[in-house]
Coordinates of C-alpha atoms in Angstrom, one line a residue:
X223 CA 68.5 32.4 31.0
X224 CA 65.7 33.1 33.6
X225 CA 65.9 36.8 34.5
X226 CA 66.1 38.0 38.1
X227 CA 63.0 39.3 39.8
X228 CA 59.5 38.5 38.6
X229 CA 59.5 36.8 35.2
X230 CA 57.3 35.1 32.6
X231 CA 59.2 32.7 30.3
X232 CA 57.8 31.4 27.0
X233 CA 60.1 29.0 25.1
X234 CA 60.1 26.3 22.5
X235 CA 61.6 23.1 24.1
X236 CA 63.9 21.0 21.9
X237 CA 65.9 18.7 24.2
X238 CA 66.4 16.3 21.3
X239 CA 68.7 18.9 19.6
X240 CA 71.2 18.6 22.5
X241 CA 72.3 22.2 22.2
X242 CA 75.2 23.6 24.4
X243 CA 73.1 26.8 25.1
X244 CA 70.2 24.7 26.5
X245 CA 67.1 23.1 25.2
X246 CA 64.7 26.1 25.5
X247 CA 64.6 28.4 22.4
X248 CA 63.0 31.8 22.0
X249 CA 62.6 31.5 18.3
X250 CA 61.7 28.4 16.2
X251 CA 61.6 28.9 12.4
X252 CA 60.4 26.2 10.0
X253 CA 60.6 25.8 6.2
X254 CA 57.9 27.3 4.0
X255 CA 55.7 24.5 2.7
X256 CA 52.2 23.9 1.4
X257 CA 50.0 23.7 4.5
X258 CA 46.8 22.7 2.8
X259 CA 47.0 19.1 4.0
X260 CA 49.8 19.2 6.6
X261 CA 50.7 21.2 9.7
X262 CA 53.6 23.0 11.4
X263 CA 53.5 22.1 15.0
X264 CA 55.3 23.9 17.9
X265 CA 55.5 22.9 21.5
X266 CA 55.6 25.8 23.9
X267 CA 56.6 25.8 27.6
X268 CA 55.5 28.6 29.9
X269 CA 56.8 29.2 33.4
X270 CA 56.6 32.1 35.9
X271 CA 57.5 32.8 39.5
X272 CA 54.2 34.8 39.8
X273 CA 50.7 33.4 40.4
X274 CA 48.4 35.5 38.1
X275 CA 46.4 35.4 35.0
X276 CA 48.3 35.3 31.7
X277 CA 47.0 36.6 28.4
X278 CA 48.6 35.8 25.1
X279 CA 47.9 37.9 22.0
X280 CA 48.9 36.5 18.7
X281 CA 49.9 38.9 15.9
X282 CA 49.6 37.0 12.5
X283 CA 52.2 38.2 10.0
X284 CA 51.6 36.9 6.5
X285 CA 50.2 33.6 7.9
X286 CA 48.3 31.6 5.2
X287 CA 44.6 31.3 5.6
X288 CA 44.7 27.9 7.3
X289 CA 43.5 26.7 10.7
X290 CA 45.6 27.7 13.8
X291 CA 45.1 25.7 17.0
X292 CA 46.5 26.2 20.5
X293 CA 46.1 23.3 22.9
X294 CA 46.8 23.1 26.6
X295 CA 48.5 19.7 26.7
X296 CA 47.8 18.9 30.4
X297 CA 44.0 19.5 30.1
X298 CA 43.4 19.0 26.4
X299 CA 41.6 22.4 26.1
X300 CA 41.9 24.0 22.7
X301 CA 41.2 27.3 21.0
X302 CA 41.0 28.0 17.3
X303 CA 42.8 31.3 16.6
X304 CA 42.4 34.0 14.0
X305 CA 44.2 37.2 13.4
X306 CA 44.7 39.3 16.6
X307 CA 43.1 36.5 18.6
X308 CA 44.0 36.1 22.3
X309 CA 44.3 33.2 24.7
X310 CA 44.1 33.5 28.5
X311 CA 44.6 31.2 31.4
X312 CA 45.6 31.3 35.1
X313 CA 49.1 30.3 36.2
X314 CA 50.5 29.2 39.5
X315 CA 54.1 30.3 40.4
X316 CA 56.9 27.9 39.7
X317 CA 54.7 25.6 37.6
X318 CA 55.3 24.4 34.1
X319 CA 52.5 24.8 31.5
X320 CA 52.9 23.0 28.2
X321 CA 51.1 24.1 25.1
X322 CA 51.1 23.1 21.4
X323 CA 50.4 25.5 18.5
X324 CA 49.5 23.9 15.2
X325 CA 49.3 25.8 11.9
X326 CA 47.9 24.3 8.7
X327 CA 45.6 21.6 7.3
X328 CA 42.6 23.1 5.6
X329 CA 41.7 19.6 4.1
X330 CA 38.9 17.6 5.5
X331 CA 39.3 13.9 6.4
X332 CA 38.4 11.3 3.9
X333 CA 35.3 9.2 4.9
X334 CA 33.8 6.3 3.1
X335 CA 30.9 4.2 4.5
X336 CA 30.9 0.5 4.1
X337 CA 28.0 -1.3 2.6
X338 CA 26.7 -2.3 6.0
X339 CA 26.3 1.4 6.8
X340 CA 25.2 2.8 3.4
X341 CA 22.2 0.5 3.0
X342 CA 19.8 -0.7 1.9
X343 CA 19.3 -3.4 4.6
X344 CA 16.7 -5.1 6.7
X345 CA 17.5 -5.4 10.4
X346 CA 15.6 -7.4 13.1
X347 CA 14.5 -5.6 16.3
X348 CA 16.8 -6.2 19.3
X349 CA 19.5 -7.6 17.1
X350 CA 23.1 -6.2 17.1
X351 CA 24.4 -4.7 13.9
X352 CA 27.9 -3.7 13.1
X353 CA 28.3 -0.4 11.2
X354 CA 31.7 0.4 9.8
X355 CA 33.4 2.9 7.6
X356 CA 36.9 4.0 6.5
X357 CA 38.6 7.2 7.7
X358 CA 41.9 8.8 6.7
X359 CA 43.5 12.1 7.5
X360 CA 47.1 13.3 7.1
X361 CA 47.2 14.8 10.7
X362 CA 44.9 12.4 12.5
X363 CA 41.2 12.1 13.4
X364 CA 40.2 14.1 16.5
X365 CA 36.6 12.9 17.0
X366 CA 33.9 10.7 15.4
X367 CA 30.2 10.9 16.0
X368 CA 27.4 8.7 14.7
X369 CA 23.7 9.6 14.3
X370 CA 20.4 7.7 13.6
X371 CA 17.3 8.9 11.8
X372 CA 13.9 7.2 11.5
X373 CA 12.4 9.8 9.1
X374 CA 14.6 9.4 6.0
X375 CA 17.2 11.8 7.2
X376 CA 15.0 14.7 8.0
X377 CA 16.2 14.7 11.6
X378 CA 19.0 12.9 13.4
X379 CA 19.7 11.9 17.0
X380 CA 23.2 11.3 18.4
X381 CA 24.2 7.6 18.9
X382 CA 27.8 7.8 19.9
X383 CA 30.6 10.4 20.4
X384 CA 34.2 9.2 20.4
X385 CA 37.5 11.2 20.9
X386 CA 40.1 10.0 18.5
X387 CA 40.0 7.6 15.6
X388 CA 37.1 5.1 15.3
X389 CA 35.9 3.1 12.3
X390 CA 33.0 0.9 13.6
X391 CA 30.0 0.9 15.9
X392 CA 28.2 -2.1 17.3
X393 CA 24.6 -1.0 17.7
X394 CA 21.5 -2.7 19.1
X395 CA 18.5 -2.2 16.8
X396 CA 15.6 -0.6 18.6
X397 CA 12.7 -2.8 19.8
X398 CA 10.0 -1.8 17.3
X399 CA 7.2 -3.3 15.1
X400 CA 8.4 -1.9 11.8
X401 CA 10.4 1.2 10.7
X402 CA 10.9 1.7 6.9
X403 CA 12.9 4.9 6.6
X404 CA 15.9 4.6 8.9
X405 CA 19.2 6.2 7.9
X406 CA 22.6 6.6 9.6
X407 CA 25.2 9.4 9.5
X408 CA 28.9 9.5 10.4
X409 CA 30.7 12.7 11.2
X410 CA 34.5 13.0 11.6
X411 CA 36.6 15.9 12.7
X412 CA 40.4 16.3 12.4
X413 CA 42.8 18.1 14.7
X414 CA 42.6 21.3 12.7
X415 CA 38.8 21.4 13.0
X416 CA 38.0 20.3 9.5
X417 CA 35.0 18.0 9.4
X418 CA 33.3 15.6 7.0
X419 CA 30.1 13.7 7.2
X420 CA 28.4 11.0 5.1
X421 CA 24.9 9.4 5.5
X422 CA 23.4 6.2 4.2
X423 CA 22.8 6.2 0.5
X424 CA 19.6 4.2 1.0
X425 CA 17.1 3.5 3.8
X426 CA 17.3 0.7 6.3
X427 CA 14.2 -1.1 7.6
X428 CA 13.7 -2.5 11.1
X429 CA 11.2 -5.3 11.7
X430 CA 9.9 -7.1 14.8
X431 CA 8.3 -10.5 15.0
X432 CA 4.8 -9.3 14.5
X433 CA 3.7 -7.3 11.4
X434 CA 0.3 -6.1 10.4
X435 CA -1.6 -4.6 7.4
X436 CA -5.0 -3.2 6.7
X437 CA -7.3 -4.9 4.2
X438 CA -10.6 -3.7 2.8
X439 CA -13.8 -5.7 2.5
X440 CA -14.2 -7.6 -0.7
X441 CA -11.4 -9.4 -2.6
X442 CA -7.8 -8.6 -1.7
X443 CA -4.7 -9.9 -3.6
X444 CA -2.1 -10.2 -0.8
X445 CA 0.8 -12.1 0.8
X446 CA 2.8 -11.9 4.0
X447 CA 6.4 -10.5 4.0
X448 CA 7.7 -12.9 6.7
X449 CA 7.9 -16.6 7.5
X450 CA 4.8 -17.2 9.7
X451 CA 5.3 -18.9 13.1
X452 CA 2.2 -20.9 12.4
X453 CA 2.0 -22.1 8.8
X454 CA -1.8 -22.8 8.7
X455 CA -3.9 -20.0 7.2
X456 CA -6.5 -20.3 9.9
X457 CA -3.9 -19.5 12.6
X458 CA -3.0 -16.3 10.9
X459 CA -6.3 -15.0 9.6
X460 CA -9.2 -16.3 11.7
X461 CA -8.4 -14.3 14.9
X462 CA -8.5 -11.0 12.9
X463 CA -11.8 -11.6 11.1
X464 CA -15.1 -11.6 13.0
X465 CA -17.2 -12.9 10.2
X466 CA -16.9 -14.8 6.9
X467 CA -13.6 -15.1 5.1
X468 CA -12.2 -17.4 2.4
X469 CA -8.8 -17.6 0.6
X470 CA -7.6 -19.1 -2.7
X471 CA -4.0 -19.8 -3.8
X472 CA -2.9 -20.5 -7.3
X473 CA -0.8 -23.4 -8.5
X474 CA -0.2 -25.2 -11.8
X475 CA -2.5 -22.7 -13.6
X476 CA -5.4 -23.4 -11.3
X477 CA -6.9 -22.2 -8.0
X478 CA -6.4 -24.1 -4.8
X479 CA -8.3 -23.9 -1.5
X480 CA -5.2 -22.9 0.2
X481 CA -4.9 -23.8 3.9
X482 CA -1.2 -22.7 4.4
X483 CA 0.5 -19.3 4.4
X484 CA 3.8 -19.5 2.6
X485 CA 6.5 -16.8 2.2
X486 CA 6.4 -15.3 -1.4
X487 CA 3.1 -16.8 -2.4
X488 CA 0.1 -14.6 -3.4
X489 CA -3.5 -15.3 -2.3
X490 CA -7.0 -14.0 -3.0
X491 CA -8.6 -13.3 0.3
X492 CA -12.4 -12.6 0.4
X493 CA -13.7 -10.8 3.5
X494 CA -17.0 -9.0 4.3
X495 CA -15.4 -6.3 6.6
X496 CA -12.4 -4.1 6.8
X497 CA -9.8 -5.7 9.0
X498 CA -6.3 -5.2 10.5
X499 CA -4.4 -8.5 9.7
X500 CA -1.4 -9.3 11.8
X501 CA 1.0 -12.2 11.3
X502 CA 3.6 -13.5 13.8
X503 CA 6.8 -14.7 12.4
X504 CA 10.4 -13.9 11.2
X505 CA 11.0 -11.2 8.6
X506 CA 13.7 -11.9 6.0
X507 CA 16.9 -9.9 6.2
X508 CA 18.4 -11.2 2.9
X509 CA 17.4 -11.3 -0.7
X510 CA 15.0 -14.1 -1.6
X511 CA 14.5 -16.4 -4.6
X512 CA 11.8 -18.8 -5.9
X513 CA 11.1 -20.9 -9.0
X514 CA 8.3 -19.9 -11.4
X515 CA 5.8 -22.2 -13.1
X516 CA 5.2 -21.9 -16.8
X517 CA 2.1 -19.7 -17.2
X518 CA 0.5 -17.5 -14.5
X519 CA 2.1 -17.3 -11.0
X520 CA 0.4 -15.7 -8.0
X521 CA 3.3 -14.2 -6.0
X522 CA 3.9 -11.7 -3.3
X523 CA 6.9 -9.5 -2.1
X524 CA 8.7 -11.6 0.5
X525 CA 10.5 -8.6 2.0
X526 CA 9.2 -5.7 4.1
X527 CA 10.9 -3.2 1.7
X528 CA 9.5 -2.1 -1.6
X529 CA 11.1 -3.7 -4.6
X530 CA 11.3 -1.9 -7.9
X531 CA 10.2 -4.1 -10.8
X532 CA 13.3 -3.1 -12.8
X533 CA 15.5 -4.4 -9.9
X534 CA 14.1 -7.9 -10.0
X535 CA 16.5 -10.5 -11.4
X536 CA 15.7 -13.6 -13.4
X537 CA 17.7 -16.7 -14.3
X538 CA 17.0 -19.8 -16.3
X539 CA 18.5 -23.2 -15.7
X540 CA 19.6 -23.6 -19.3
X541 CA 21.5 -20.3 -19.5
X542 CA 24.2 -18.6 -17.5
X543 CA 23.9 -15.3 -15.7
X544 CA 20.9 -13.2 -14.5
X545 CA 18.7 -10.8 -16.5
X546 CA 16.8 -7.7 -15.3
X547 CA 13.1 -7.7 -15.6
X548 CA 13.1 -5.8 -18.9
X549 CA 15.8 -8.0 -20.4
X550 CA 13.9 -11.2 -19.2
X551 CA 10.8 -9.9 -21.0
X552 CA 12.8 -9.2 -24.2
X553 CA 14.3 -12.7 -23.9
X554 CA 10.9 -14.3 -23.7
X555 CA 11.3 -15.7 -20.2
X556 CA 8.5 -13.6 -18.5
X557 CA 5.8 -11.4 -19.9
X558 CA 4.1 -9.2 -17.3
X559 CA 3.5 -8.3 -13.7
X560 CA 0.1 -7.1 -12.7
X561 CA -0.9 -5.5 -9.4
X562 CA -4.5 -5.2 -8.1
X563 CA -6.5 -2.7 -6.1
X564 CA -10.1 -2.2 -5.3
X565 CA -10.9 -1.0 -8.8
X566 CA -8.9 -3.5 -10.9
X567 CA -5.5 -4.3 -12.4
X568 CA -2.6 -2.1 -13.3
X569 CA 0.9 -2.9 -14.5
X570 CA 3.2 -3.1 -11.5
X571 CA 6.2 -0.7 -11.3
X572 CA 7.2 -1.8 -7.8
X573 CA 6.3 -4.7 -5.5
X574 CA 5.0 -3.6 -2.1
X575 CA 5.0 -5.6 1.1
X576 CA 1.6 -7.3 1.8
X577 CA 0.6 -7.1 -1.8
X578 CA 0.1 -10.0 -4.2
X579 CA 0.9 -9.9 -8.0
X580 CA 0.1 -11.9 -11.1
X581 CA 3.4 -12.8 -12.8
X582 CA 3.3 -14.5 -16.2
X583 CA 6.1 -16.8 -17.3
X584 CA 6.4 -17.9 -20.9
X585 CA 9.4 -20.3 -20.6
X586 CA 10.2 -23.1 -18.3
X587 CA 12.9 -23.3 -15.6
X588 CA 12.8 -19.6 -14.7
X589 CA 13.7 -18.4 -11.2
X590 CA 13.0 -14.9 -9.8
X591 CA 15.3 -13.1 -7.3
X592 CA 13.9 -10.4 -5.0
X593 CA 16.8 -8.2 -4.0
X594 CA 17.2 -5.8 -1.1
X595 CA 18.1 -3.1 -3.6
X596 CA 18.8 0.5 -4.4
X597 CA 15.9 2.0 -6.3
X598 CA 16.8 2.8 -9.9
X599 CA 16.5 6.3 -11.2
X600 CA 13.6 5.6 -13.6
X601 CA 11.3 2.9 -14.9
X602 CA 10.2 2.5 -18.5
X603 CA 7.6 0.1 -19.6
X604 CA 7.8 1.7 -23.0
X605 CA 11.1 2.9 -24.3
X606 CA 11.8 6.6 -23.9
X607 CA 13.9 6.8 -27.1
X608 CA 11.0 6.0 -29.4
X609 CA 11.5 6.4 -33.1
X610 CA 9.3 8.9 -34.9
X611 CA 7.4 6.1 -36.5
X612 CA 6.4 4.6 -33.2
X613 CA 3.1 5.5 -31.6
X614 CA 0.4 4.1 -29.2
X615 CA -3.2 4.4 -28.0
X616 CA -3.8 3.7 -24.3
X617 CA -7.4 2.9 -23.3
X618 CA -9.2 3.1 -20.0
X619 CA -12.4 1.1 -19.5
X620 CA -14.7 1.8 -16.6
X621 CA -17.9 0.5 -15.1
X622 CA -19.5 1.3 -11.7
X623 CA -17.0 -0.1 -9.2
X624 CA -14.2 -1.3 -11.5
X625 CA -11.7 -0.1 -14.1
X626 CA -9.3 -1.5 -16.6
X627 CA -6.2 0.6 -17.0
X628 CA -4.0 -1.9 -18.8
X629 CA -5.0 -1.8 -22.5
X630 CA -2.5 -0.3 -25.0
X631 CA -2.3 -0.7 -28.8
X632 CA 0.4 0.7 -31.1
X633 CA 3.3 0.4 -33.5
X634 CA 6.9 -0.2 -32.8
X635 CA 9.7 -0.1 -35.4
X636 CA 11.0 -3.6 -34.8
X637 CA 7.6 -5.3 -33.9
X638 CA 5.9 -7.9 -36.1
X639 CA 2.4 -9.0 -36.7
X640 CA 2.9 -12.0 -34.3
X641 CA 3.7 -12.1 -30.7
X642 CA 6.7 -9.9 -29.8
X643 CA 8.1 -10.6 -26.3
X644 CA 9.5 -7.1 -25.6
X645 CA 6.1 -5.4 -26.5
X646 CA 3.1 -7.7 -26.3
X647 CA 1.6 -8.4 -22.8
X648 CA -1.0 -11.1 -22.0
X649 CA -4.1 -10.0 -20.2
X650 CA -4.3 -11.0 -16.5
X651 CA -7.0 -13.4 -15.4
X652 CA -10.3 -11.7 -14.7
X653 CA -10.5 -10.6 -11.0
X654 CA -13.1 -12.2 -8.7
X655 CA -16.2 -10.3 -7.5
X656 CA -19.4 -8.9 -9.0
X657 CA -17.9 -5.8 -10.6
X658 CA -15.3 -6.2 -13.3
X659 CA -14.4 -4.9 -16.7
X660 CA -11.7 -5.9 -19.2
X661 CA -10.8 -4.6 -22.7
X662 CA -8.5 -7.1 -24.5
X663 CA -7.0 -7.4 -27.9
X664 CA -7.9 -10.8 -29.2
X665 CA -5.1 -12.9 -30.8
X666 CA -6.2 -16.5 -31.1
X667 CA -4.0 -16.9 -34.2
X668 CA -0.9 -16.4 -32.0
X669 CA -1.7 -19.7 -30.1
X670 CA 0.1 -18.3 -27.0
X671 CA 0.5 -20.3 -23.8
X672 CA -0.9 -17.4 -21.7
X673 CA -4.2 -17.2 -23.7
X674 CA -5.8 -15.3 -26.5
X675 CA -6.4 -12.0 -24.7
X676 CA -3.7 -9.3 -24.7
X677 CA -3.4 -6.0 -22.8
X678 CA -0.5 -4.7 -24.9
X679 CA -0.6 -5.4 -28.7
X680 CA 2.1 -3.7 -30.7
X681 CA 2.5 -4.2 -34.5
X682 CA 5.1 -3.3 -37.0
X683 CA 5.0 -0.1 -39.1
X684 CA 2.1 0.4 -41.5
X685 CA 2.8 -0.3 -45.1
X686 CA 2.0 2.5 -47.6
X687 CA -1.6 2.7 -48.7
X688 CA -2.5 0.0 -46.1
X689 CA -3.9 -0.2 -42.5
X690 CA -3.5 -2.3 -39.3
X691 CA -6.5 -3.7 -37.5
X692 CA -7.0 -4.7 -33.8
X693 CA -10.0 -6.8 -32.7
X694 CA -10.9 -5.7 -29.1
X695 CA -13.2 -7.6 -26.8
X696 CA -15.1 -5.9 -24.0
X697 CA -16.0 -8.1 -21.0
X698 CA -18.0 -7.0 -18.0
X699 CA -20.8 -8.1 -15.7
X700 CA -22.5 -4.7 -16.2
X701 CA -24.7 -3.6 -19.2
X702 CA -22.7 -0.5 -20.2
X703 CA -19.0 0.1 -20.3
X704 CA -17.4 3.6 -20.7
X705 CA -14.2 3.6 -22.7
X706 CA -11.7 6.5 -23.0
X707 CA -8.5 6.7 -25.0
X708 CA -5.6 9.0 -25.9
X709 CA -3.8 9.2 -29.3
X710 CA -0.1 9.5 -28.7
X711 CA 2.3 10.4 -31.6
X712 CA 0.0 9.0 -34.3
X713 CA 1.0 10.6 -37.6
X714 CA -1.5 13.1 -39.0
X715 CA -1.8 11.4 -42.4
X716 CA -3.2 8.3 -40.8
X717 CA -7.0 7.8 -40.5
X718 CA -8.1 6.2 -37.3
X719 CA -11.4 4.4 -37.3
X720 CA -13.5 2.3 -34.9
X721 CA -16.4 0.0 -35.5
X722 CA -18.6 -1.6 -32.9
X723 CA -19.9 -5.0 -33.8
X724 CA -20.4 -5.4 -37.6
X725 CA -17.1 -4.4 -39.1
X726 CA -18.7 -2.5 -42.0
X727 CA -18.7 1.3 -41.3
X728 CA -15.8 2.9 -39.4
X729 CA -16.2 6.2 -37.6
X730 CA -13.4 8.6 -36.9
X731 CA -11.6 8.0 -33.6
X732 CA -10.1 11.4 -33.7
X733 CA -13.5 13.1 -33.4
X734 CA -14.1 11.9 -29.9
X735 CA -12.1 10.4 -27.0
X736 CA -14.8 8.4 -25.3
X737 CA -17.4 5.8 -26.1
X738 CA -20.1 3.8 -24.3
X739 CA -20.7 0.2 -25.4
X740 CA -22.5 -2.8 -24.0
X741 CA -20.8 -5.1 -21.5
X742 CA -20.0 -7.8 -24.1
X743 CA -19.0 -5.9 -27.2
X744 CA -16.5 -6.3 -30.0
X745 CA -14.7 -3.2 -31.1
X746 CA -12.5 -3.0 -34.2
X747 CA -9.8 -0.4 -34.4
X748 CA -8.1 0.4 -37.7
X749 CA -5.2 2.8 -38.4
X750 CA -3.8 3.7 -41.8
X751 CA -5.0 4.7 -45.2
X752 CA -8.6 4.6 -46.5
X753 CA -10.0 3.5 -43.1
X754 CA -13.0 5.7 -42.6
X755 CA -16.4 4.7 -44.1
X756 CA -17.1 1.2 -45.3
X757 CA -15.2 -2.1 -45.0
X758 CA -12.7 -2.6 -47.8
X759 CA -14.2 -6.0 -48.6
X760 CA -17.8 -4.7 -49.1
X761 CA -18.8 -3.6 -52.6
X762 CA -21.4 -0.8 -52.7
X763 CA -23.4 0.3 -55.8
X764 CA -22.3 3.4 -57.6
X765 CA -25.5 3.9 -59.6
X766 CA -29.0 3.8 -58.2
X767 CA -32.2 3.0 -60.3
X768 CA -35.9 2.1 -59.6
X769 CA -37.4 -0.7 -61.8
X770 CA -40.8 -2.3 -62.0
X771 CA -41.2 -5.0 -59.4
X772 CA -41.6 -8.5 -60.9
X773 CA -43.5 -10.8 -61.0
X774 CA -46.0 -9.7 -58.3
X775 CA -47.0 -6.0 -58.8
X776 CA -48.6 -5.9 -55.3
X777 CA -45.5 -7.2 -53.5

């Protein structure tokens, strides 16, 4: 009962118990349970007939190391208590103050981002995007915050801050030209103060209706990653170039004087100046597909996001299911993807926006799918788990202003002397312009649909007391070509010889790693037994003698 005189009453209200002695208790004891993911909760009423400041001091006796929260129910103010903590507030006489003390719950909420929040995705400027996630907590979610980053998660800015449970956000994409490294983060906090956060697994990209890129004077292999508002090439290029320009497309294994700009097509653009090229149109927000012609295809990345080559998908009308790039190569559907820069070709490992690519197809009815994808952990144009008997020789050929970095010869355990789809790669068409150089392994006997020239030429293991030969052709507009190479994992017992032109005497390739030859040379490479010295088919004398000349003694 309330004492006479000045008083301060602290009680645990339980009117639901309907006790004869009243609903206010001085002591409230609960059962001993595991508090790691649940809470004991006590409501406390405080009254006084004195207006003053009240201070509560809490003495923790054998309390588990779990959160302890005291909340003023009228205002919602909270304090998180520890041993010997105190809590103070002002009271007005004859007023009721209700509090709640919660003890327990050291387990954070469970948060899982949905695919529309974890990425990767392309979003259009000024569009509305719904982000969503799933939240769960045994004692309820107290607050949810969302954040946005435009620098791949290095820094974040707050988007929204909710009290209580929320599992979605309708967000207006910023009005911008292009952003490539956007990410989102969600943070949730439960009543006990435990928090959890998760951020996008992959980047988002934002794109407006006008995109641009920089191109250098000379020949550029390019394509536009959006559907142009005006389809004619003149409407997209002419306003950005002050002087001369010209463009070629490629169709049915031949060049076309292309007058239209089409999503996913690649083009050769010749210009006499450095330019900033802009195209008005609509960027794609979904994965894209197109059919491929038998032979060489000039394509471009139709998306504003990079696409890893190993994430490309291929399908053929006569088969079921889709194959990755490496599997499509092994199946004999496609053969190679080349990229081009100011110095020449290289094998493409990823497809970049605004870039064009040579893609070779060796079977009919093949379609390519460009996904908005998660980048794989690694790429491997050659297998990482090579057998000890497998080896290769990469070559780099250079002239002034051009380079060929695509030539590679070698041995694979399961290769043959003919064309092997997983290993042998046809040489890309010679690039335009005055300066070029190519080094190709010539295989006319293969009668391949992509031509006689090959960048990758892998053979089967060398038979005992034998050798393997490659016939290389050098092509360049310049008089002299510099060639370098590296010998990788070639067994020490093998002789490695090279011959320029006549095929008779072979010099040791191990004694040097560079060579200068003319711009139209033939180089023979042999690896195996009895290689160095003369050609095996040439018989040389073993005894030398000088005899009288006959019939003319003066001849």
